[in-house]
PDB file of N, CA, C and O in Angstrom:
ATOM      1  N   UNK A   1       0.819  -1.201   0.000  1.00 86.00           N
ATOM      2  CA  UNK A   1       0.000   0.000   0.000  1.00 86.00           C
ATOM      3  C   UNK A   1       0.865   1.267   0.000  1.00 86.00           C
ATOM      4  O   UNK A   1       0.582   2.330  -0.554  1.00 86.00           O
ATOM      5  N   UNK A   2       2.121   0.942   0.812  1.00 90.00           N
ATOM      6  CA  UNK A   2       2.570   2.256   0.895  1.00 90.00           C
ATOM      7  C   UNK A   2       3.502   2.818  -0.308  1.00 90.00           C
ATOM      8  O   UNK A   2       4.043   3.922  -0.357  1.00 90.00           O
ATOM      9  N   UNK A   3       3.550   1.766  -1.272  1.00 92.00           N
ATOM     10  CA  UNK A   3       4.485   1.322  -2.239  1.00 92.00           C
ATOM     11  C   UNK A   3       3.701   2.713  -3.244  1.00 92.00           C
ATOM     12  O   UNK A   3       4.031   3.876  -3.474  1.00 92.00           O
ATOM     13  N   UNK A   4       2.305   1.671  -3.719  1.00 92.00           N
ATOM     14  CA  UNK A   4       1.547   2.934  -4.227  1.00 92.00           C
ATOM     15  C   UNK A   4       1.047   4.212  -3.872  1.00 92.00           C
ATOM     16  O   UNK A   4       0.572   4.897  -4.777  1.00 92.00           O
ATOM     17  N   UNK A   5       1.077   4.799  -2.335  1.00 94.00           N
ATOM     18  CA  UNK A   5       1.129   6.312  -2.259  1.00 94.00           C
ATOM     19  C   UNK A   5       2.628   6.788  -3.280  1.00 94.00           C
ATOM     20  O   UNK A   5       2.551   7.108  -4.466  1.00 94.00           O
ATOM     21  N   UNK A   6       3.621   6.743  -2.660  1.00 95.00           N
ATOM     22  CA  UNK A   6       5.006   6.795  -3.181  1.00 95.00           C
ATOM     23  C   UNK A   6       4.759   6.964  -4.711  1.00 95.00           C
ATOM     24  O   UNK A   6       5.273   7.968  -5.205  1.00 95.00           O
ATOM     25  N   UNK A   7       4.135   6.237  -5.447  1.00 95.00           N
ATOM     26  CA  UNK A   7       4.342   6.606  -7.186  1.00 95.00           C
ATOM     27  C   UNK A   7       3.739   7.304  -7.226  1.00 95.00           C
ATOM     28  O   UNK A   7       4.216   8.232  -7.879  1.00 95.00           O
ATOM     29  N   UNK A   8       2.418   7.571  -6.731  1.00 96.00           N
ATOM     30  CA  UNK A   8       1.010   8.105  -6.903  1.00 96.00           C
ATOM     31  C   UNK A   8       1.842   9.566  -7.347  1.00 96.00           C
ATOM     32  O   UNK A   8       1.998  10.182  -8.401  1.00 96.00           O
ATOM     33  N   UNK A   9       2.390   9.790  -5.554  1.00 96.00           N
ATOM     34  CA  UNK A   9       3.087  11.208  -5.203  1.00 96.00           C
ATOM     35  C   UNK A   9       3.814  11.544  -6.338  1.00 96.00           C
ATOM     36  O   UNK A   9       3.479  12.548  -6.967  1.00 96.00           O
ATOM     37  N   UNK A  10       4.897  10.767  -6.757  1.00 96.00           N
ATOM     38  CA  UNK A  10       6.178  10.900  -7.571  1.00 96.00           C
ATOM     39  C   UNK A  10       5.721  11.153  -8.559  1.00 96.00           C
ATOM     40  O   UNK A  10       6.482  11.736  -9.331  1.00 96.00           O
ATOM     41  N   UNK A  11       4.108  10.835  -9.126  1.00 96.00           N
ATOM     42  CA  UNK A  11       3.867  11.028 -10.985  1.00 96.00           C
ATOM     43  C   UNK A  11       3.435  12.263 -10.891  1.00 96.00           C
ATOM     44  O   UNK A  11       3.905  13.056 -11.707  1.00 96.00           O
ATOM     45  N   UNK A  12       2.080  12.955  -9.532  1.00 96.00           N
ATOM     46  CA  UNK A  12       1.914  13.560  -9.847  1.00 96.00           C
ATOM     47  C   UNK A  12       3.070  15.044  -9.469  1.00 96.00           C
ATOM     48  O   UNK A  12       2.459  16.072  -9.763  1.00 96.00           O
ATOM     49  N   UNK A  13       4.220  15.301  -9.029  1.00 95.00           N
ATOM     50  CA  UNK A  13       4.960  15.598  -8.975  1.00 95.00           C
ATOM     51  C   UNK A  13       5.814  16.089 -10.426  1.00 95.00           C
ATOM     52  O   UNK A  13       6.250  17.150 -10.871  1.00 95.00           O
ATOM     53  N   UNK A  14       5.777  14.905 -10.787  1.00 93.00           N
ATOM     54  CA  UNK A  14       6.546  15.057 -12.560  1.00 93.00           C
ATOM     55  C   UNK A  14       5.753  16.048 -12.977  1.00 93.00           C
ATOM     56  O   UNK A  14       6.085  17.156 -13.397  1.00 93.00           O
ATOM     57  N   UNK A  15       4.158  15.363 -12.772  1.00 92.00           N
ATOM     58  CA  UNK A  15       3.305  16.359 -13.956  1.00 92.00           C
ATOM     59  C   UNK A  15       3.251  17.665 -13.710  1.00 92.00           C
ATOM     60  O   UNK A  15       2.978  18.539 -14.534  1.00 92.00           O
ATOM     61  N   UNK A  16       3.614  17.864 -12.129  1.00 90.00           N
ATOM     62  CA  UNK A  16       3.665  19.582 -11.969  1.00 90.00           C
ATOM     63  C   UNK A  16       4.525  20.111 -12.694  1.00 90.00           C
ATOM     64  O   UNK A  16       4.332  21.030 -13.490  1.00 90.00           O
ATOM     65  N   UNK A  17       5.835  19.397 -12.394  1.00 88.00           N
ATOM     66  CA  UNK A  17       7.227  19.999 -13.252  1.00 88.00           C
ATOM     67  C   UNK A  17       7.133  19.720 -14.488  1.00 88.00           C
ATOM     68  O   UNK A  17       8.066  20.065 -15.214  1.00 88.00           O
ATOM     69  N   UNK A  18       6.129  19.108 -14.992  1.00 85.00           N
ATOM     70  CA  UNK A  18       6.335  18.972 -16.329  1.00 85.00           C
ATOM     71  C   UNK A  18       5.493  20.409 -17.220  1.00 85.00           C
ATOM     72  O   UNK A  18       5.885  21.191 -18.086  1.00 85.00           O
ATOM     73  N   UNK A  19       4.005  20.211 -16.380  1.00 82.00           N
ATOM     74  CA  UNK A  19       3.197  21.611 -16.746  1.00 82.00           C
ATOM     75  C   UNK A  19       4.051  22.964 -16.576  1.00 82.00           C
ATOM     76  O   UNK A  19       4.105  23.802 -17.476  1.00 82.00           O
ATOM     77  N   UNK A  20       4.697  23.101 -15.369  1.00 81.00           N
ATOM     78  CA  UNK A  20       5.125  24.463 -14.776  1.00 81.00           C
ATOM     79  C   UNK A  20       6.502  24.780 -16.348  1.00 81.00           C
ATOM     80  O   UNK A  20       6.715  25.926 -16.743  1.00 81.00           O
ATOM     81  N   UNK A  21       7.021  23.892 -16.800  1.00 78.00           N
ATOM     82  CA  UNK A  21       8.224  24.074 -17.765  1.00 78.00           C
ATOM     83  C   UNK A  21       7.577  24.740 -18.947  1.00 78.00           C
ATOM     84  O   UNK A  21       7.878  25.895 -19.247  1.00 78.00           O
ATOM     85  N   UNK A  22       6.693  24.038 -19.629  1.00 65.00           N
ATOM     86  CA  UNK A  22       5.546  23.560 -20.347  1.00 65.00           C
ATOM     87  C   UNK A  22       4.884  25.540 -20.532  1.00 65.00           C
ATOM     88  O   UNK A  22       4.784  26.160 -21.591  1.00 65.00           O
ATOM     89  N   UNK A  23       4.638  25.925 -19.474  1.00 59.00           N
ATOM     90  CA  UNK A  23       4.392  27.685 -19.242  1.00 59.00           C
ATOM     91  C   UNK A  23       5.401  28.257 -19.483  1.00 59.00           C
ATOM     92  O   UNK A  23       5.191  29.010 -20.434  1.00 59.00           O
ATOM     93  N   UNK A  24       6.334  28.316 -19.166  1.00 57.00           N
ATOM     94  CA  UNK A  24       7.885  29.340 -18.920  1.00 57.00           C
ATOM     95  C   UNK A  24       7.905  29.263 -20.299  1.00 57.00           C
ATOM     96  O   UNK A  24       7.805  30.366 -20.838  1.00 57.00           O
ATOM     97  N   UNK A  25       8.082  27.529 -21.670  1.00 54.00           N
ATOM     98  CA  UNK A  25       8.225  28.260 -22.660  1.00 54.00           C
ATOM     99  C   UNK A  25       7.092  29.106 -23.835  1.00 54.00           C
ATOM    100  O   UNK A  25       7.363  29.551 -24.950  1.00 54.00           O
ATOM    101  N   UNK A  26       5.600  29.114 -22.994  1.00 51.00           N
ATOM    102  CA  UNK A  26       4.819  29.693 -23.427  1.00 51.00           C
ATOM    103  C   UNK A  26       4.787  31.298 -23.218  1.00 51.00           C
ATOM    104  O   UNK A  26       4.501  32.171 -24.038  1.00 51.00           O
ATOM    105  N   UNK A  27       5.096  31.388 -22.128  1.00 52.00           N
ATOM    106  CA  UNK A  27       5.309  32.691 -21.770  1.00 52.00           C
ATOM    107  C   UNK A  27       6.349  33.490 -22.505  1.00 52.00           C
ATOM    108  O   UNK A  27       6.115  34.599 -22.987  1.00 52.00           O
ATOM    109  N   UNK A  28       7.717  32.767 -22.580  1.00 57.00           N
ATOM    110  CA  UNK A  28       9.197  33.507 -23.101  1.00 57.00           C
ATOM    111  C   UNK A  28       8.616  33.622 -25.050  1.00 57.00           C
ATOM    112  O   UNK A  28       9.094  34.555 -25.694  1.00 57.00           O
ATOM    113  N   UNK A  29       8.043  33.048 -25.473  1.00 57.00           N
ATOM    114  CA  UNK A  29       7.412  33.056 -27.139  1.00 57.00           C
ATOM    115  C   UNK A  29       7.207  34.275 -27.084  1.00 57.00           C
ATOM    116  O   UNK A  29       7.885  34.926 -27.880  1.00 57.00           O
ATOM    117  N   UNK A  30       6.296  35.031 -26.228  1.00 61.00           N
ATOM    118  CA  UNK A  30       5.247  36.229 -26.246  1.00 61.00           C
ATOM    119  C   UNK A  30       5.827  37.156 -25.832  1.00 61.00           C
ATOM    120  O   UNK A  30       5.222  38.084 -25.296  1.00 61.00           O
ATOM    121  N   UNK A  31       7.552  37.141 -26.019  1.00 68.00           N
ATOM    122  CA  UNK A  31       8.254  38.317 -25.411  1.00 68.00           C
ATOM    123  C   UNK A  31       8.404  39.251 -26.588  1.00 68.00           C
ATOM    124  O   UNK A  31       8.595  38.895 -27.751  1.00 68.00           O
ATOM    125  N   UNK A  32       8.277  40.674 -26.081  1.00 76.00           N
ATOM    126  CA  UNK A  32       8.427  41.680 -26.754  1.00 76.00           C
ATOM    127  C   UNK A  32       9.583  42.036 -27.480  1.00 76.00           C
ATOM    128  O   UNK A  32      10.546  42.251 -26.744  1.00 76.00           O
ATOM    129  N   UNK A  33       9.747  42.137 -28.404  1.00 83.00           N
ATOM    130  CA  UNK A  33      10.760  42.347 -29.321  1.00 83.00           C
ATOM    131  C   UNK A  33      11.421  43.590 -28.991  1.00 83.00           C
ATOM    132  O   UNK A  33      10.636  44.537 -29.032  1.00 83.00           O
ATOM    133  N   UNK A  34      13.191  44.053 -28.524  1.00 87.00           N
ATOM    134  CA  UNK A  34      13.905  44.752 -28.299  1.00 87.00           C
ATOM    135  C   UNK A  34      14.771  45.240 -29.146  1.00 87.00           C
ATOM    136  O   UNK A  34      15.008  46.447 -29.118  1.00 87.00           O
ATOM    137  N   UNK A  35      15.332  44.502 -29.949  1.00 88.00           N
ATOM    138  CA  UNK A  35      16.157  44.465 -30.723  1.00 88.00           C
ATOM    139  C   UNK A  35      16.297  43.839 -32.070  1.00 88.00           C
ATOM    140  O   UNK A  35      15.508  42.915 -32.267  1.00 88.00           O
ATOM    141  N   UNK A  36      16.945  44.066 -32.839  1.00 89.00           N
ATOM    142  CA  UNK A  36      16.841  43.736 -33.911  1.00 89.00           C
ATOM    143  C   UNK A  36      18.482  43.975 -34.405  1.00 89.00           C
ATOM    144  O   UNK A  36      19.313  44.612 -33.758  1.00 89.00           O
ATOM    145  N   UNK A  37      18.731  43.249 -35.809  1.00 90.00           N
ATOM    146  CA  UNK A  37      20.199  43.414 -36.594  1.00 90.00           C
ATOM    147  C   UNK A  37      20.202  44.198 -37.292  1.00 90.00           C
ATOM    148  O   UNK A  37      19.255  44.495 -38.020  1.00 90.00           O
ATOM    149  N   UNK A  38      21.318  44.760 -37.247  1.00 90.00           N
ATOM    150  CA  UNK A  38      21.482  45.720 -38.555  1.00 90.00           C
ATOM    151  C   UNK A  38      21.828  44.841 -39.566  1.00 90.00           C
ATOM    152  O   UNK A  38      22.264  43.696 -39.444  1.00 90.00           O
ATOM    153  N   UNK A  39      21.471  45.812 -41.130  1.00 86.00           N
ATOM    154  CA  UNK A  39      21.364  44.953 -42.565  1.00 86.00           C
ATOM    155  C   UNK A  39      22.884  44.740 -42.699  1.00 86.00           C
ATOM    156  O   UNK A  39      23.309  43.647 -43.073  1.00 86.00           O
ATOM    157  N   UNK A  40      23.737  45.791 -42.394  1.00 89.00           N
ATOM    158  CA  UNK A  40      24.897  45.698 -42.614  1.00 89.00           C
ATOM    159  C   UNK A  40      26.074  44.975 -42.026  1.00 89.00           C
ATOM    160  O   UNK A  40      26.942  44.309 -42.590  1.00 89.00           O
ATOM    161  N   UNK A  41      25.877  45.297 -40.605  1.00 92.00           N
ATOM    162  CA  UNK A  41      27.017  44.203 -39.910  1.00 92.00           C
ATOM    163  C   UNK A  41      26.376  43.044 -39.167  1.00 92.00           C
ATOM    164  O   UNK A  41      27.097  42.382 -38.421  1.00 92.00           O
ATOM    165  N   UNK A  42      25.463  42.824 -39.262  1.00 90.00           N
ATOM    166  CA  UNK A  42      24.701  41.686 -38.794  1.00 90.00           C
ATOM    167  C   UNK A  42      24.760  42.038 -37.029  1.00 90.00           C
ATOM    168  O   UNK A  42      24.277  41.232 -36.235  1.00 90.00           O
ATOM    169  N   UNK A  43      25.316  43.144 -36.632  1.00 92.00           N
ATOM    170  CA  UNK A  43      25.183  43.344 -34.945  1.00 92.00           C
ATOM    171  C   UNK A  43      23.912  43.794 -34.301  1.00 92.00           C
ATOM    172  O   UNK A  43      23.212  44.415 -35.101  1.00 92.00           O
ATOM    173  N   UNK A  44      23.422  43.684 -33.179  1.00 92.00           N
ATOM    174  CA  UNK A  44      21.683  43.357 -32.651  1.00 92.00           C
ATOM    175  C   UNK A  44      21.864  44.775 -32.123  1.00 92.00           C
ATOM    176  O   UNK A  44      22.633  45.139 -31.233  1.00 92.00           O
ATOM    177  N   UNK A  45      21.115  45.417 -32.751  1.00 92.00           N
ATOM    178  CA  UNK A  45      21.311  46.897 -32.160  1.00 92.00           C
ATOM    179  C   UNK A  45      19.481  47.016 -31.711  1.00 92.00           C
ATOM    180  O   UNK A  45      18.600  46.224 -32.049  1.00 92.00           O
ATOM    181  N   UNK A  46      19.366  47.993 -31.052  1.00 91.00           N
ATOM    182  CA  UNK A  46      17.988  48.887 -30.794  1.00 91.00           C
ATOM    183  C   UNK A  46      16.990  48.420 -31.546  1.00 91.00           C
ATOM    184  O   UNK A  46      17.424  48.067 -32.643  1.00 91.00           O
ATOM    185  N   UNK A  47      15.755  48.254 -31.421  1.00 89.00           N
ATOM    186  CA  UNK A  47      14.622  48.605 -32.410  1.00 89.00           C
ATOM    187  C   UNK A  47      14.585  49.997 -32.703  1.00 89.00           C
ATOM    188  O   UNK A  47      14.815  50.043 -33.911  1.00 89.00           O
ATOM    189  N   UNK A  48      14.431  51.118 -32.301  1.00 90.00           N
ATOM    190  CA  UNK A  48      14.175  52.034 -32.549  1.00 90.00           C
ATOM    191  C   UNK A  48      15.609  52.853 -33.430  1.00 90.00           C
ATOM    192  O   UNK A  48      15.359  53.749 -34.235  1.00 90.00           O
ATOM    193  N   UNK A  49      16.844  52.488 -33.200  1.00 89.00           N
ATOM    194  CA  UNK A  49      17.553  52.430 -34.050  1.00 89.00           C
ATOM    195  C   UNK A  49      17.828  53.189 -35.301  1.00 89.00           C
ATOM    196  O   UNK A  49      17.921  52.493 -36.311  1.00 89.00           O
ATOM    197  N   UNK A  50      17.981  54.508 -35.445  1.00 90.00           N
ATOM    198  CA  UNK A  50      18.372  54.646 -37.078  1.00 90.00           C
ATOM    199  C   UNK A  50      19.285  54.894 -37.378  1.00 90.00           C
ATOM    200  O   UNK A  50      19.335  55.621 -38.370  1.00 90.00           O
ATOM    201  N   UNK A  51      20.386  54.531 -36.837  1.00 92.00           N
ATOM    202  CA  UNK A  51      21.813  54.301 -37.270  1.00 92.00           C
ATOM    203  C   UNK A  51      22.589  53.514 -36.497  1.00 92.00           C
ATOM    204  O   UNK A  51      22.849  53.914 -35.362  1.00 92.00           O
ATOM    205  N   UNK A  52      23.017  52.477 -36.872  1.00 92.00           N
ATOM    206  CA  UNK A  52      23.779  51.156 -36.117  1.00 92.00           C
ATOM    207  C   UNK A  52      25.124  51.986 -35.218  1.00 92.00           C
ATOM    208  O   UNK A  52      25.722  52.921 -35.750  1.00 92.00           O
ATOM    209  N   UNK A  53      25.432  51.555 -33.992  1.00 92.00           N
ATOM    210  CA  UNK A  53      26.782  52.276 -33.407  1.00 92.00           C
ATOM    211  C   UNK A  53      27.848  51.571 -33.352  1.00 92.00           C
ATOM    212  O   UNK A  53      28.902  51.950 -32.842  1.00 92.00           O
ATOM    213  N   UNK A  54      27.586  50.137 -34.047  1.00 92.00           N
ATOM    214  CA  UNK A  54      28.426  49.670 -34.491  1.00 92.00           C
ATOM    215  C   UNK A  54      29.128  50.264 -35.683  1.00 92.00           C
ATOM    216  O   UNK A  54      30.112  50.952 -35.408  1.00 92.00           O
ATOM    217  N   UNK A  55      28.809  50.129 -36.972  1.00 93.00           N
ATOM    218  CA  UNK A  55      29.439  50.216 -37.702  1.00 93.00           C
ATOM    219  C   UNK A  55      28.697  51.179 -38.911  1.00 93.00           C
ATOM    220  O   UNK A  55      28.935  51.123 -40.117  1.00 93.00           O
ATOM    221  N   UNK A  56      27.738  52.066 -38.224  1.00 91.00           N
ATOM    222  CA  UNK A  56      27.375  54.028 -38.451  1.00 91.00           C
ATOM    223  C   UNK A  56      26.471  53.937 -39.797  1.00 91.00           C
ATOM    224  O   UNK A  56      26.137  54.950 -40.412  1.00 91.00           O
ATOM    225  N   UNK A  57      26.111  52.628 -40.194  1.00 89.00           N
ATOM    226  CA  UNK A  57      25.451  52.543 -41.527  1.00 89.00           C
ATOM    227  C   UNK A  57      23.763  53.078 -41.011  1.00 89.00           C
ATOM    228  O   UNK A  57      23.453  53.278 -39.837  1.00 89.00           O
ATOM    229  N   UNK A  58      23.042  53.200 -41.933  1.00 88.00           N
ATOM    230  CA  UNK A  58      21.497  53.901 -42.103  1.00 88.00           C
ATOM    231  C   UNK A  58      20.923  52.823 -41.678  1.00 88.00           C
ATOM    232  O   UNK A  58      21.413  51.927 -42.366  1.00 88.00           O
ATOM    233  N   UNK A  59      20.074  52.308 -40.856  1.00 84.00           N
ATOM    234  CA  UNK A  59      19.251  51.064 -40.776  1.00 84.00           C
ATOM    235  C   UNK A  59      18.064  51.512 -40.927  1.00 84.00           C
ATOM    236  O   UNK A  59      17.472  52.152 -40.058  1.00 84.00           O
ATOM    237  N   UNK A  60      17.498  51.154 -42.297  1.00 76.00           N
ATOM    238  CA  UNK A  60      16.433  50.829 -42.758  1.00 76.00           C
ATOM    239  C   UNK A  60      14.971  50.457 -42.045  1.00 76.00           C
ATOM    240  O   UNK A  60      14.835  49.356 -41.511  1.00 76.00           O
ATOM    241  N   UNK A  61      13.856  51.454 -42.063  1.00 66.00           N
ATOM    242  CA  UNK A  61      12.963  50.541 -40.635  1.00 66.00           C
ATOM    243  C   UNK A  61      12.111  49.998 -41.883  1.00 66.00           C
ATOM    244  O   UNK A  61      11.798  50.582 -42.920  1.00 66.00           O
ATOM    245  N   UNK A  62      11.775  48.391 -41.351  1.00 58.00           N
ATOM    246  CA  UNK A  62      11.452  47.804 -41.681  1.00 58.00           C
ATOM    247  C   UNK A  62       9.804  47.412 -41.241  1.00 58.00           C
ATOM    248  O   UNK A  62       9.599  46.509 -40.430  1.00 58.00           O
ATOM    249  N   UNK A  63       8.576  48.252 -41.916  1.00 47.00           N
ATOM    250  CA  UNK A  63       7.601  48.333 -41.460  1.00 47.00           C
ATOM    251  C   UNK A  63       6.350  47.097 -41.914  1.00 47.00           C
ATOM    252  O   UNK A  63       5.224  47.149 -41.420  1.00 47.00           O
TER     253      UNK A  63
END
């Protein structure tokens, strides 16, 4: 009897950690976009951005 409390516990345990993971990568999908590359040096500069400080080229907004 006590064999089966013990799994009972242990599965539903998994399934928490399995649901709770299961959210985190639902949640991180729906993240707001910050940044973006420039066309030219491929470096992740600003969204708002109109000139890379990397390497001073025009970045294009892409609407």
């Amino acid at each position: 009897m006590v064999f089966w409390i013990i799994v009972v516990v242990i599965v539903v345990i998994g399934l928490l950690i399995w649901a709770s993971r299961k959210k985190k990568t639902a949640v991180e999908s729906t993240a707001v976009k910050t940044h973006k590359e420039c066309s030219y040096c491929n470096e992740e500069i600003e969204i708002d951005a109109a000139v890379c400080k990397y390497c001073r080229g025009i970045v294009v907004s892409s609407s």
